[in-house]
Short mmCIF file of C-alpha atoms and ligand atoms in Angstrom, two decimals:
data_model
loop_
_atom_site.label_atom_id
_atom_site.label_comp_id
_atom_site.label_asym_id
_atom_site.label_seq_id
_atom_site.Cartn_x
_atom_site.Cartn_y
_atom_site.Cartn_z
CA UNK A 1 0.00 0.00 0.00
CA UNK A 2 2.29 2.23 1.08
CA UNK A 3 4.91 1.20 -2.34
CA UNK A 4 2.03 2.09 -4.15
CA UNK A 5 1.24 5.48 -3.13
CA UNK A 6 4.42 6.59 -2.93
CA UNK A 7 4.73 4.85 -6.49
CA UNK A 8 1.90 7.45 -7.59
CA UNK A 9 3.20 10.28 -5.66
CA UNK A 10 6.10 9.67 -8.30
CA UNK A 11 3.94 9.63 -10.86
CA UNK A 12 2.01 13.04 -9.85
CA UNK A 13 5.75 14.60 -9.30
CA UNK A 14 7.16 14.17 -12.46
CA UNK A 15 3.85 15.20 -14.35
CA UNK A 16 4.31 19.23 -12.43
CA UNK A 17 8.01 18.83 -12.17
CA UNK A 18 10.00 17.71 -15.47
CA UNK A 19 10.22 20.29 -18.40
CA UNK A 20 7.48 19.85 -20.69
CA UNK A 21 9.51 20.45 -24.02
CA UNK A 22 11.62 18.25 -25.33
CA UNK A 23 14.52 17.31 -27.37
CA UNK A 24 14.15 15.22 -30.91
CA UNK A 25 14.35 12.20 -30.34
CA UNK A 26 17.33 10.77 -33.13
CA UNK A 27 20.75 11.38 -32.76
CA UNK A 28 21.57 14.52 -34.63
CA UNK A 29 18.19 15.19 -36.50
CA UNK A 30 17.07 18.35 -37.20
CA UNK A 31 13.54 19.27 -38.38
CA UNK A 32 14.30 18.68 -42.20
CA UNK A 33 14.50 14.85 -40.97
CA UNK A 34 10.53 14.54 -40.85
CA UNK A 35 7.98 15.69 -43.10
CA UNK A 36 5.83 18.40 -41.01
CA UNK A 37 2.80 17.77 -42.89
CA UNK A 38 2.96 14.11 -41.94
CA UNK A 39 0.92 15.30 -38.65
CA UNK A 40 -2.44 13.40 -39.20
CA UNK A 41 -2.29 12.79 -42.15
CA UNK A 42 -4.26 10.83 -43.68
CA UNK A 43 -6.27 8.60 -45.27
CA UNK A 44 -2.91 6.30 -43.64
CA UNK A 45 -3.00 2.72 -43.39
CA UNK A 46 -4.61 0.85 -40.55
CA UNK A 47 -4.67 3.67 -38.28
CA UNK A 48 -6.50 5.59 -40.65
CA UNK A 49 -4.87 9.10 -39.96
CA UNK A 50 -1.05 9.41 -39.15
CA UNK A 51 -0.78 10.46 -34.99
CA UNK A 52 2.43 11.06 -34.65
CA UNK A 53 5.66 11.90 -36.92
CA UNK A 54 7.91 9.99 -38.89
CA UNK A 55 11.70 10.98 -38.02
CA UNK A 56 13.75 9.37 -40.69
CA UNK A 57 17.45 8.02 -39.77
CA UNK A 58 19.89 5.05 -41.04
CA UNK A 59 19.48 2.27 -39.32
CA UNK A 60 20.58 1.83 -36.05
CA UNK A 61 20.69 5.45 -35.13
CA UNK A 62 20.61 6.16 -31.50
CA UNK A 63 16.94 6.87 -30.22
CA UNK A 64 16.94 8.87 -27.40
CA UNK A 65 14.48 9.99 -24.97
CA UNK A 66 12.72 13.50 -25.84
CA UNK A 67 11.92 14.40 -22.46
CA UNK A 68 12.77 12.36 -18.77
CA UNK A 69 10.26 10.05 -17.17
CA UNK A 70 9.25 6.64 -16.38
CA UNK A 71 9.64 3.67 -19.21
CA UNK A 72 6.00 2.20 -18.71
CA UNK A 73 6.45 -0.45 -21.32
CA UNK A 74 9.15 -1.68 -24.18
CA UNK A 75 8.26 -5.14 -26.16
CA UNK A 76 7.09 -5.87 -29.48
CA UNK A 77 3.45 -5.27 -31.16
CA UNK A 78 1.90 -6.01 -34.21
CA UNK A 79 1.86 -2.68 -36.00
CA UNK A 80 4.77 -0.74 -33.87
CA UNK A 81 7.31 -3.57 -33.63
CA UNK A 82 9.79 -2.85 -31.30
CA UNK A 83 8.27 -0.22 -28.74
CA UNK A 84 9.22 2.15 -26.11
CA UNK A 85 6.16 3.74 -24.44
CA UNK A 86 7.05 6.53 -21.71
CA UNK A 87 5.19 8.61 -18.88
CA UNK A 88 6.70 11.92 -18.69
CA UNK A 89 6.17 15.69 -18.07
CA UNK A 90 1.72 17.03 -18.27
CA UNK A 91 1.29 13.16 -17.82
CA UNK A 92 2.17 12.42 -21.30
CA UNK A 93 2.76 9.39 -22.82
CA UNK A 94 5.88 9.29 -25.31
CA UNK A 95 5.98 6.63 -27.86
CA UNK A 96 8.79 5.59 -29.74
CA UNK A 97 8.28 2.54 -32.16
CA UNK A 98 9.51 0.29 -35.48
CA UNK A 99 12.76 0.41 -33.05
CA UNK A 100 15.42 -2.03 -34.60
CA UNK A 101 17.26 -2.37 -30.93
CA UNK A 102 15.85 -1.27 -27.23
CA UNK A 103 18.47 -0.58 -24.56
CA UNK A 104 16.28 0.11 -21.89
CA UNK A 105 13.74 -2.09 -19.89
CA UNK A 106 9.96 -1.46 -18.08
CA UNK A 107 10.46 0.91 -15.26
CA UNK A 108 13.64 1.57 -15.72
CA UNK A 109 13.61 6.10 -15.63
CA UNK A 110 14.19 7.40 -18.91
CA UNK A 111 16.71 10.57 -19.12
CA UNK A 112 15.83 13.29 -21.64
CA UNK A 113 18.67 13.07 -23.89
CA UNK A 114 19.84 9.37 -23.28
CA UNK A 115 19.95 6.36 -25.10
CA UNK A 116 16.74 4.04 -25.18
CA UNK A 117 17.34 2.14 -28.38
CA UNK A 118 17.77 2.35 -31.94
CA UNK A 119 16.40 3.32 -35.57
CA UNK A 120 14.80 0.62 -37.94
CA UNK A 121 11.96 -0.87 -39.61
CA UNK A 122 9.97 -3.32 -37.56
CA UNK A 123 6.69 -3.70 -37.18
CA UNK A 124 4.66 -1.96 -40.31
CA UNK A 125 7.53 -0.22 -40.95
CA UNK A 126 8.90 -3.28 -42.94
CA UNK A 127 10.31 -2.83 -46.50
CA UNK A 128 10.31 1.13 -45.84
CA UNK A 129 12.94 3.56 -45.07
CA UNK A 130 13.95 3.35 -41.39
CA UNK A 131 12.75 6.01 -39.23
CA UNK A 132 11.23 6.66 -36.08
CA UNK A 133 7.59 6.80 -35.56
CA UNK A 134 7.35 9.15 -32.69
CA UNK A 135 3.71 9.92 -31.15
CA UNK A 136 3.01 12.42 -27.55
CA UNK A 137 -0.40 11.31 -26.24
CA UNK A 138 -1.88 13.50 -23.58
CA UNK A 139 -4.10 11.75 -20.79
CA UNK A 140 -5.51 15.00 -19.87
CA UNK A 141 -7.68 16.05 -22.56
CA UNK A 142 -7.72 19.15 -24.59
CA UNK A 143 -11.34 19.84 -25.51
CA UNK A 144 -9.87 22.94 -27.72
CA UNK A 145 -7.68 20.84 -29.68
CA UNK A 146 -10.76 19.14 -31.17
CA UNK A 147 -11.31 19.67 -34.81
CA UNK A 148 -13.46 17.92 -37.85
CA UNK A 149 -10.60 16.76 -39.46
CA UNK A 150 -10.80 12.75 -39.99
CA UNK A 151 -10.87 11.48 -36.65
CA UNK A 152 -10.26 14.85 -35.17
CA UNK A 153 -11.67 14.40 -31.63
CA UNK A 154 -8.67 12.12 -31.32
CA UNK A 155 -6.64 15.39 -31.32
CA UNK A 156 -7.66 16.00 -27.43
CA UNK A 157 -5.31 13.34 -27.18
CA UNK A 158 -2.83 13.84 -29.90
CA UNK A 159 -0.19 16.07 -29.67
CA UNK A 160 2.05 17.20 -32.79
CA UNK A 161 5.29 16.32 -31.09
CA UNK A 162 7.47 19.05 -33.36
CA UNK A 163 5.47 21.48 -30.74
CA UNK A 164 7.07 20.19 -27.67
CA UNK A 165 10.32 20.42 -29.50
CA UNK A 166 12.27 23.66 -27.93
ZN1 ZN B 1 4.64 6.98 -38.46
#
């Protein structure tokens, strides 16, 4: 009982604590390394409209964290591959997928700027250029973020991670 509040007192800290903007999250990238229209996008695949951005890199690039906070889950999906999902600053979740490597493990803390795996193509990324699909998912919703785009009440949730980057 006790682990577990002062597990969520954790949680509550670094949510009002840590910096909310962050760093990209490939080694050396700069903004002309993603397309900025990519940003829901769509009519895209499965997922119907593109939530996050596409950070393209050779393979085996180092990923590395965008902002600090705690690594909630790393493993392999279906459509992601090779996954790093993280809980960081405004209670955001950070995802990082299509990883070829992961060098960092569940609950383990995540430091902005450090290493959490590498570039590639797993998952649905298979047969294209590697890159990093990178996604910021709010759990707090913004109700003014809502528009008619396709799927558009999804953007409550959605952030356009090249606005956290600063
Ligand atoms: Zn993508």
């Amino acid at each position: 009982m006790l682990k577990t509040l002062k597990f969520l007192a954790i949680i509550l800290a670094l949510g009002l604590v840590l910096p909310a903007h962050g760093i990209i999250p490939v080694k050396n990238a700069t903004a002309k390394d993603w397309n900025r229209l990519s940003f829901w996008y769509a009519p895209w695949g499965k997922s119907g409209v593109h939530k996050g951005i596409d950070i393209f890199a050779k393979l085996g690039t180092p990923v590395i964290s965008s902002t600090s906070g705690l690594v909630i889950y790393t493993g392999h999906i279906e459509m992601g591959g090779n996954v790093v999902v993280v809980l960081g600053p405004k209670w955001r979740i950070y995802y990082y997928s299509h990883l070829d490597g992961i060098h960092i493990k569940t609950f383990d803390w995540a430091t902005s700027g450090k290493g959490i795996g590498t570039v590639g193509d797993s998952g649905n990324a298979a047969g294209k250029p590697p890159h990093l699909h990178y996604s910021v998912m709010s759990l707090v919703p913004y109700p003014w973020k809502l528009s008619a785009q396709t799927q558009g009440w999804k953007k409550m949730f959605f952030m356009n991670p090249a606005e956290s980057f600063g």
